[in-house]
Short mmCIF file of C-alpha atoms in Angstrom, two decimals:
data_model
loop_
_atom_site.label_atom_id
_atom_site.label_comp_id
_atom_site.label_asym_id
_atom_site.label_seq_id
_atom_site.Cartn_x
_atom_site.Cartn_y
_atom_site.Cartn_z
CA MET A 1 -17.58 48.33 -42.98
CA LYS A 2 -20.74 46.86 -41.87
CA LYS A 3 -20.72 45.25 -38.51
CA LYS A 4 -21.74 41.64 -38.55
CA ASN A 5 -24.49 40.80 -36.20
CA VAL A 6 -23.00 38.03 -34.11
CA ARG A 7 -25.40 36.43 -31.71
CA MET A 8 -23.91 34.38 -28.92
CA GLN A 9 -25.33 30.93 -28.98
CA GLN A 10 -27.02 29.94 -25.75
CA PRO A 11 -24.46 27.65 -24.03
CA GLN A 12 -25.49 24.06 -23.37
CA MET A 13 -24.23 24.33 -19.82
CA ASP A 14 -23.65 27.37 -17.70
CA ARG A 15 -20.26 28.03 -16.15
CA ARG A 16 -21.26 27.12 -12.61
CA THR A 17 -22.61 23.71 -13.60
CA PHE A 18 -19.53 23.03 -15.69
CA LEU A 19 -17.09 23.93 -12.92
CA THR A 20 -19.06 21.93 -10.36
CA ALA A 21 -19.03 18.88 -12.64
CA LEU A 22 -15.31 19.39 -13.24
CA GLY A 23 -14.65 19.60 -9.51
CA PHE A 24 -16.65 16.54 -8.59
CA GLY A 25 -15.27 14.66 -11.58
CA GLY A 26 -11.72 15.47 -10.50
CA VAL A 27 -12.31 14.39 -6.92
CA GLY A 28 -14.06 11.21 -8.10
CA LEU A 29 -11.29 10.37 -10.53
CA SER A 30 -8.57 10.84 -7.93
CA ALA A 31 -10.56 8.68 -5.50
CA VAL A 32 -10.71 5.90 -8.10
CA ILE A 33 -7.00 6.20 -8.88
CA ALA A 34 -6.15 6.16 -5.17
CA ALA A 35 -8.34 3.09 -4.63
CA VAL A 36 -6.71 1.24 -7.55
CA GLY A 37 -3.26 2.24 -6.25
CA ASN A 38 -4.04 0.93 -2.77
CA LEU A 39 -5.36 -2.36 -4.13
CA LEU A 40 -2.25 -2.79 -6.29
CA TYR A 41 -0.09 -2.03 -3.26
CA LEU A 42 -1.78 -4.83 -1.30
CA LYS A 43 -1.56 -7.33 -4.17
CA PRO A 44 1.22 -9.76 -3.24
CA ALA A 45 4.04 -8.86 -5.62
CA VAL A 46 6.84 -10.95 -4.15
CA ASP A 47 6.25 -14.59 -3.27
CA TYR A 48 7.77 -15.23 0.16
CA GLY A 49 6.30 -18.75 0.29
CA PRO A 50 8.23 -22.00 0.07
CA PRO A 51 10.16 -22.47 -3.21
CA SER A 52 8.24 -24.22 -5.96
CA VAL A 53 11.23 -26.29 -7.18
CA ILE A 54 12.32 -28.96 -4.72
CA ARG A 55 15.09 -31.56 -4.78
CA ALA A 56 14.05 -35.04 -3.71
CA GLY A 57 17.33 -36.97 -3.54
CA ARG A 58 18.89 -39.36 -6.04
CA PRO A 59 16.63 -41.66 -8.09
CA GLU A 60 18.47 -44.77 -6.87
CA GLU A 61 17.29 -44.08 -3.32
CA TYR A 62 13.74 -44.98 -4.32
CA LYS A 63 12.88 -48.64 -4.62
CA GLU A 64 10.21 -49.76 -7.04
CA GLY A 65 6.71 -49.59 -5.59
CA VAL A 66 7.63 -47.01 -2.97
CA LYS A 67 5.45 -44.04 -1.95
CA GLU A 68 7.72 -41.57 -0.18
CA MET A 69 5.95 -38.76 1.67
CA LEU A 70 7.83 -35.44 1.79
CA GLU A 71 5.79 -33.83 4.52
CA GLU A 72 7.36 -30.35 4.54
CA GLN A 73 6.98 -30.00 0.79
CA ARG A 74 3.50 -31.58 0.82
CA VAL A 75 4.24 -33.98 -2.01
CA VAL A 76 4.53 -37.75 -2.31
CA VAL A 77 7.19 -39.25 -4.60
CA VAL A 78 5.99 -42.44 -6.29
CA ARG A 79 8.23 -44.91 -8.04
CA ASP A 80 6.85 -47.88 -9.92
CA LYS A 81 7.51 -49.77 -13.15
CA LYS A 82 6.52 -46.78 -15.27
CA GLY A 83 8.97 -44.40 -13.59
CA PHE A 84 8.76 -41.51 -11.16
CA ALA A 85 5.82 -39.30 -10.30
CA ALA A 86 5.28 -36.51 -7.80
CA ILE A 87 1.72 -36.27 -6.52
CA SER A 88 0.51 -33.36 -4.43
CA VAL A 89 -0.87 -34.28 -1.00
CA THR A 90 -2.86 -31.04 -0.75
CA CYS A 91 -6.52 -32.00 -0.80
CA THR A 92 -8.32 -30.35 -3.72
CA HIS A 93 -11.35 -29.73 -1.52
CA LEU A 94 -10.12 -27.20 1.09
CA GLY A 95 -6.35 -27.61 1.22
CA CYS A 96 -5.72 -30.04 4.10
CA THR A 97 -2.86 -32.53 3.80
CA VAL A 98 -4.06 -35.98 2.73
CA ARG A 99 -2.48 -39.13 4.17
CA THR A 100 -1.74 -42.38 2.40
CA SER A 101 -4.33 -45.10 2.87
CA ASP A 102 -4.75 -48.68 1.67
CA ALA A 103 -6.75 -47.53 -1.32
CA GLY A 104 -4.57 -44.51 -2.10
CA PHE A 105 -5.05 -41.26 -0.19
CA GLU A 106 -7.62 -39.91 2.23
CA CYS A 107 -8.16 -36.50 3.77
CA PRO A 108 -8.58 -36.22 7.55
CA CYS A 109 -10.56 -32.96 7.34
CA HIS A 110 -13.69 -33.80 5.38
CA GLY A 111 -13.16 -37.40 4.30
CA SER A 112 -12.23 -37.05 0.63
CA GLN A 113 -10.82 -40.28 -0.80
CA TYR A 114 -8.46 -40.77 -3.72
CA ASP A 115 -7.02 -43.85 -5.42
CA ASN A 116 -3.30 -44.44 -5.92
CA ASP A 117 -3.23 -42.15 -8.98
CA GLY A 118 -5.01 -39.36 -7.09
CA TYR A 119 -8.39 -39.78 -8.76
CA VAL A 120 -11.36 -39.01 -6.51
CA THR A 121 -13.16 -42.12 -5.25
CA GLY A 122 -15.27 -40.49 -2.54
CA GLY A 123 -15.97 -37.42 -0.48
CA PRO A 124 -16.31 -33.77 -1.44
CA ALA A 125 -13.08 -33.30 -3.45
CA PRO A 126 -13.93 -31.65 -6.80
CA ARG A 127 -10.90 -32.83 -8.82
CA PRO A 128 -8.00 -35.28 -8.68
CA LEU A 129 -4.79 -34.56 -6.78
CA ASP A 130 -2.26 -32.51 -8.77
CA TRP A 131 0.66 -34.23 -10.46
CA TYR A 132 3.86 -32.19 -10.65
CA GLN A 133 6.58 -32.30 -13.28
CA VAL A 134 9.54 -34.48 -12.36
CA SER A 135 12.97 -34.19 -13.96
CA VAL A 136 16.60 -34.79 -13.08
CA ALA A 137 18.71 -31.84 -12.03
CA PRO A 138 22.25 -31.46 -13.45
CA ASN A 139 23.70 -32.96 -10.24
CA GLY A 140 21.68 -36.12 -10.77
CA GLU A 141 19.03 -35.47 -8.11
CA LEU A 142 15.32 -35.72 -8.77
CA GLU A 143 13.78 -32.31 -9.22
CA ILE A 144 10.10 -31.60 -8.68
CA ASP A 145 8.59 -28.38 -10.01
CA LYS A 146 5.38 -27.64 -8.10
CA SER A 147 4.55 -24.74 -10.42
CA VAL A 148 4.22 -27.09 -13.44
CA LYS A 149 1.28 -29.48 -13.33
CA VAL A 150 1.16 -32.51 -15.58
CA ALA A 151 -1.68 -34.85 -16.48
CA PRO A 152 -2.29 -37.65 -13.96
CA GLY A 153 -0.47 -40.78 -15.14
CA THR A 154 2.52 -38.88 -16.56
CA TYR A 155 5.65 -40.69 -15.35
CA PHE A 156 9.26 -39.63 -15.65
CA LYS A 157 11.75 -42.31 -16.66
CA ALA A 158 15.08 -41.76 -14.95
CA MET B 1 -4.26 36.08 59.49
CA GLU B 2 -5.29 35.19 55.95
CA ASN B 3 -8.77 34.02 55.29
CA PRO B 4 -8.45 30.30 54.33
CA GLU B 5 -11.39 30.62 51.95
CA SER B 6 -9.47 32.99 49.70
CA SER B 7 -6.14 31.13 49.56
CA PRO B 8 -4.97 30.66 45.95
CA LEU B 9 -4.57 26.94 46.44
CA LYS B 10 -8.16 26.53 47.61
CA ALA B 11 -9.35 28.62 44.68
CA PHE B 12 -7.36 26.47 42.27
CA GLY B 13 -8.80 23.30 43.76
CA ARG B 14 -12.30 24.69 43.52
CA ASN B 15 -11.73 25.68 39.91
CA VAL B 16 -10.51 22.22 38.97
CA TYR B 17 -13.44 20.63 40.75
CA ARG B 18 -15.93 22.96 39.07
CA SER B 19 -14.47 22.24 35.64
CA PHE B 20 -15.14 18.55 36.15
CA PHE B 21 -18.51 18.78 37.88
CA ARG B 22 -20.10 21.90 36.46
CA TYR B 23 -23.55 21.22 37.76
CA GLY B 24 -22.66 20.03 41.20
CA ARG B 25 -21.83 16.45 42.01
CA LEU B 26 -25.33 15.03 42.16
CA PRO B 27 -27.89 17.50 40.81
CA GLN B 28 -31.25 16.98 42.43
CA ASP B 29 -33.62 18.75 40.03
CA ALA B 30 -34.62 17.52 36.56
CA GLU B 31 -32.91 20.38 34.75
CA GLY B 32 -29.62 19.91 36.58
CA GLN B 33 -29.74 16.18 35.93
CA SER B 34 -30.31 16.75 32.21
CA TYR B 35 -27.40 19.18 32.03
CA ALA B 36 -25.14 16.78 33.90
CA VAL B 37 -25.88 14.05 31.38
CA PHE B 38 -25.53 15.90 28.14
CA ASN B 39 -22.50 17.92 29.17
CA ASN B 40 -20.50 14.78 29.90
CA LEU B 41 -18.72 13.15 26.95
CA PHE B 42 -19.23 9.65 28.32
CA LEU B 43 -22.86 10.09 29.31
CA HIS B 44 -24.08 12.19 26.42
CA ILE B 45 -24.88 9.15 24.27
CA HIS B 46 -27.84 8.75 26.62
CA PRO B 47 -30.99 10.62 25.72
CA VAL B 48 -32.20 12.99 28.39
CA LYS B 49 -35.48 11.12 28.53
CA VAL B 50 -36.11 7.47 27.68
CA SER B 51 -39.25 5.47 27.13
CA ARG B 52 -40.38 3.45 30.11
CA HIS B 53 -40.29 0.33 27.90
CA SER B 54 -36.60 0.78 27.09
CA LEU B 55 -35.77 0.50 30.76
CA ARG B 56 -37.42 -2.88 31.18
CA PHE B 57 -34.49 -5.28 31.24
CA SER B 58 -36.44 -8.17 29.75
CA TYR B 59 -37.12 -6.10 26.62
CA THR B 60 -33.49 -5.68 25.47
CA LEU B 61 -31.75 -8.09 27.88
CA GLY B 62 -28.98 -5.49 27.75
CA LEU B 63 -27.49 -7.30 24.75
CA GLY B 64 -26.28 -4.20 22.90
CA VAL B 65 -24.63 -2.84 26.03
CA ILE B 66 -23.06 -6.23 26.75
CA ALA B 67 -21.69 -6.41 23.19
CA THR B 68 -20.21 -2.92 23.54
CA ALA B 69 -18.72 -3.75 26.95
CA LEU B 70 -17.17 -6.91 25.46
CA PHE B 71 -15.69 -4.88 22.62
CA LEU B 72 -14.08 -2.55 25.16
CA VAL B 73 -12.77 -5.49 27.20
CA LEU B 74 -11.37 -7.07 24.03
CA THR B 75 -9.76 -3.79 22.97
CA PHE B 76 -7.96 -3.35 26.29
CA THR B 77 -6.91 -6.99 26.74
CA GLY B 78 -5.87 -7.02 23.08
CA ILE B 79 -3.64 -3.97 23.48
CA TRP B 80 -2.13 -5.56 26.56
CA LEU B 81 -1.44 -8.83 24.69
CA MET B 82 0.35 -6.84 21.97
CA PHE B 83 3.17 -6.07 24.42
CA TYR B 84 4.27 -9.71 24.28
CA TYR B 85 2.82 -11.14 21.07
CA PHE B 86 4.87 -11.00 17.90
CA PRO B 87 3.36 -11.86 14.47
CA SER B 88 6.28 -13.95 13.27
CA ALA B 89 5.99 -17.51 11.98
CA THR B 90 8.92 -18.58 14.17
CA GLU B 91 8.00 -16.53 17.27
CA ALA B 92 4.21 -16.34 17.48
CA TYR B 93 3.47 -19.80 18.89
CA GLY B 94 6.21 -19.52 21.52
CA ARG B 95 5.01 -16.07 22.55
CA MET B 96 1.50 -17.44 22.97
CA LEU B 97 2.84 -20.27 25.18
CA ASP B 98 4.88 -17.75 27.20
CA LEU B 99 1.78 -15.64 27.74
CA ARG B 100 0.04 -18.73 29.07
CA SER B 101 2.77 -19.97 31.35
CA ALA B 102 5.53 -17.44 32.07
CA VAL B 103 4.12 -13.91 31.97
CA ASP B 104 2.41 -12.85 35.22
CA PHE B 105 -1.34 -12.76 34.65
CA GLY B 106 -0.69 -13.50 30.96
CA PHE B 107 -3.05 -16.46 31.07
CA VAL B 108 -5.77 -14.23 32.50
CA LEU B 109 -5.44 -11.66 29.71
CA ARG B 110 -5.25 -14.32 27.01
CA ASN B 111 -8.23 -16.25 28.34
CA VAL B 112 -10.34 -13.13 28.90
CA HIS B 113 -9.53 -12.11 25.30
CA LYS B 114 -10.31 -15.55 23.92
CA TRP B 115 -13.54 -16.18 25.84
CA GLY B 116 -14.63 -12.57 25.49
CA ALA B 117 -14.25 -12.94 21.73
CA GLU B 118 -16.35 -16.10 21.61
CA LEU B 119 -18.95 -14.42 23.81
CA MET B 120 -19.00 -11.27 21.66
CA VAL B 121 -19.91 -13.24 18.54
CA LEU B 122 -22.69 -14.96 20.48
CA VAL B 123 -23.99 -11.74 22.07
CA VAL B 124 -23.93 -9.82 18.77
CA ILE B 125 -26.01 -12.56 17.13
CA LEU B 126 -28.43 -12.62 20.10
CA HIS B 127 -28.66 -8.82 19.93
CA MET B 128 -29.55 -9.10 16.26
CA ALA B 129 -32.22 -11.67 17.13
CA ARG B 130 -33.63 -9.37 19.83
CA VAL B 131 -33.79 -6.48 17.36
CA PHE B 132 -35.57 -8.73 14.89
CA PHE B 133 -38.11 -10.14 17.32
CA THR B 134 -38.99 -6.71 18.72
CA GLY B 135 -39.44 -5.34 15.19
CA ALA B 136 -36.71 -2.75 15.76
CA TYR B 137 -35.45 -3.21 12.19
CA LYS B 138 -38.57 -1.51 10.80
CA PRO B 139 -38.66 2.11 9.66
CA PRO B 140 -37.41 4.52 10.84
CA ARG B 141 -34.64 2.21 12.11
CA GLU B 142 -33.95 0.29 8.87
CA PHE B 143 -30.70 2.17 8.24
CA ASN B 144 -29.39 1.26 11.69
CA TRP B 145 -30.25 -2.39 11.00
CA LEU B 146 -27.88 -2.24 8.01
CA ILE B 147 -25.16 -0.66 10.16
CA GLY B 148 -25.80 -3.50 12.59
CA ILE B 149 -25.26 -6.09 9.85
CA LEU B 150 -21.96 -4.38 9.02
CA LEU B 151 -20.99 -4.56 12.70
CA LEU B 152 -21.84 -8.29 12.73
CA LEU B 153 -19.63 -8.86 9.67
CA LEU B 154 -16.78 -6.88 11.27
CA THR B 155 -17.18 -8.93 14.46
CA LEU B 156 -16.97 -12.16 12.46
CA GLY B 157 -13.95 -10.76 10.58
CA LEU B 158 -12.21 -10.00 13.86
CA SER B 159 -13.04 -13.47 15.13
CA PHE B 160 -11.65 -15.07 11.96
CA THR B 161 -8.43 -13.00 11.79
CA GLY B 162 -7.78 -13.47 15.51
CA TYR B 163 -8.07 -17.23 15.11
CA LEU B 164 -4.81 -17.45 13.15
CA LEU B 165 -2.66 -15.50 15.61
CA PRO B 166 -1.84 -18.28 18.14
CA TRP B 167 -0.18 -20.00 15.16
CA ASP B 168 -0.91 -23.52 16.35
CA GLN B 169 -2.17 -26.47 14.32
CA LEU B 170 -5.82 -25.52 14.91
CA ALA B 171 -5.17 -21.96 13.72
CA PHE B 172 -3.14 -23.03 10.69
CA TRP B 173 -5.63 -25.54 9.35
CA ALA B 174 -8.69 -23.46 10.22
CA ILE B 175 -7.34 -20.58 8.14
CA THR B 176 -6.18 -22.96 5.37
CA VAL B 177 -9.72 -24.32 5.14
CA GLY B 178 -11.38 -20.91 5.69
CA THR B 179 -9.46 -19.12 2.97
CA SER B 180 -9.95 -22.10 0.61
CA ILE B 181 -13.70 -21.67 1.10
CA ALA B 182 -13.28 -17.98 0.15
CA GLY B 183 -11.35 -19.19 -2.91
CA TYR B 184 -14.44 -21.00 -4.24
CA ALA B 185 -16.30 -17.71 -4.78
CA PRO B 186 -16.74 -17.09 -8.51
CA VAL B 187 -14.25 -14.75 -10.26
CA LEU B 188 -13.17 -12.84 -7.15
CA GLY B 189 -12.51 -15.94 -5.02
CA GLN B 190 -8.88 -16.68 -5.92
CA PRO B 191 -7.70 -13.03 -6.01
CA MET B 192 -9.42 -12.49 -2.65
CA ARG B 193 -7.64 -15.54 -1.21
CA ARG B 194 -4.27 -14.27 -2.43
CA PHE B 195 -5.01 -10.83 -0.99
CA LEU B 196 -5.78 -12.34 2.40
CA LEU B 197 -2.84 -14.73 2.48
CA GLY B 198 -0.26 -12.55 0.73
CA GLY B 199 0.70 -15.69 -1.21
CA ASP B 200 -0.58 -19.13 -2.10
CA VAL B 201 -0.25 -20.84 1.26
CA VAL B 202 -0.74 -19.87 4.90
CA GLY B 203 2.67 -18.58 5.97
CA GLN B 204 4.51 -15.57 7.37
CA GLU B 205 2.78 -13.18 4.96
CA ALA B 206 -0.65 -14.41 5.96
CA LEU B 207 0.21 -14.03 9.65
CA VAL B 208 1.25 -10.37 9.20
CA ARG B 209 -1.79 -9.57 7.09
CA PHE B 210 -4.18 -11.14 9.56
CA TYR B 211 -2.40 -9.36 12.42
CA VAL B 212 -2.72 -5.91 10.83
CA LEU B 213 -6.37 -6.58 10.00
CA HIS B 214 -7.01 -7.84 13.53
CA VAL B 215 -5.33 -5.09 15.54
CA VAL B 216 -5.79 -1.99 13.37
CA ILE B 217 -8.08 -2.10 10.38
CA LEU B 218 -11.08 -4.09 11.61
CA PRO B 219 -11.23 -2.59 15.15
CA GLY B 220 -10.88 0.89 13.60
CA LEU B 221 -13.76 0.28 11.20
CA LEU B 222 -15.83 -1.29 13.97
CA SER B 223 -15.28 1.76 16.22
CA ILE B 224 -16.40 4.12 13.48
CA PHE B 225 -19.55 2.16 12.68
CA LEU B 226 -20.26 1.66 16.39
CA ALA B 227 -20.32 5.45 16.75
CA VAL B 228 -22.71 5.70 13.79
CA HIS B 229 -24.84 2.92 15.34
CA PHE B 230 -25.22 4.80 18.65
CA TRP B 231 -25.85 8.09 16.91
CA ARG B 232 -28.63 6.51 14.82
CA ILE B 233 -30.30 5.10 17.96
CA ARG B 234 -30.65 8.66 19.25
CA LYS B 235 -31.72 10.10 15.91
CA ASP B 236 -34.33 7.37 15.41
CA GLY B 237 -36.00 8.24 18.70
CA GLY B 238 -34.30 5.84 21.08
CA LEU B 239 -34.89 2.12 21.30
CA SER B 240 -37.97 0.71 19.66
CA HIS B 241 -40.94 0.66 21.97
CA PRO B 242 -44.49 -0.63 21.71
CA ASP B 243 -45.99 2.82 20.95
CA ASP B 244 -43.96 2.75 17.72
CA ASN B 245 -46.27 0.13 16.37
CA ASP B 246 -49.47 2.03 17.14
CA PRO B 247 -51.11 3.41 14.02
CA PRO B 248 -50.18 7.07 13.63
CA ALA B 249 -52.76 9.56 14.83
CA LYS B 250 -55.16 10.70 12.14
CA GLY B 251 -53.67 13.39 9.97
CA GLY B 252 -50.49 13.55 11.99
CA ALA B 253 -47.07 12.24 11.20
CA ARG B 254 -45.58 9.92 13.75
#
């Protein structure tokens, strides 16, 4: 049988270069994976903050035209002819607590001003105050869910 | 009678002394002085010879040294404060008040830490200004200028994280506003804010995160880059001096 003349093709990359690339690639890849793992570890997974659903007492306790400030929960409960609303008192500028004023709300930190519906009337605030969803819990108390925002002017009829 | 010179105790004492002061206590000749400096861990950051200009106080105003000294003062007072301080939303404020009023010399440590911190930010910025006005940011020292910027950022980070720890109204609202500002950064702003606060509002999680950053991570990073900073001063030929700015001799590298 005639021997076939097999010529080795010249490799694209020699062994040393390949192994070096493999080594550095492996180290680099594990560094990236470790970095991602560490970032994920630091990402807050459990929310230890205040609960987002709050109870605000029975609807009858609020007279018409009242603006009741719940300071701990940083929300103001409004009752007027149209029903109930829960407006956030966290300033949309940099997170200070706004106080009620004659015209609506104003922020003591940088002077943002809002009207009674939380629309910006002055100062650096970029958007209106948040309105939260209001409902009635099974036990008849008003329930405010701070994780659900509704359009300004959305009232809940009890 | 035994010769007192050859008693084992004397020999031991002499050995201990010689292991501390290998070149005699105060070497008088230039060679001995050089050896004494670079064989001592604490002195060896000094070059054996310095430019006459570097020694003129009005050139550097000692700002780098003052900043380093303040960092050391803050490290030691900070460690001491850690014996009483507790990063808990219910405890922290009370502990801070106790340090001020009940603990012996607590008010001294707290005030030295607080004023030292304010001073360090000021001195680091003045140091940066000095480096700028004396042209010390120019090659070959441009890398050390970047390390310096990193050290400034770390100093500001320490100042910011330390601000929350007293857990009073000033601290709470300052960090509320400060992290909200961070939240305005495009794309990364909100995730960064959540990372810092460990949640959506300034609370217990934020206090622990700021505490760990303030007492471990940021001082650790600052120490590492401080070492690099000093090392670069030596490698770049000491402090900048007027001869640096002379045109290099013809045909010769500077």
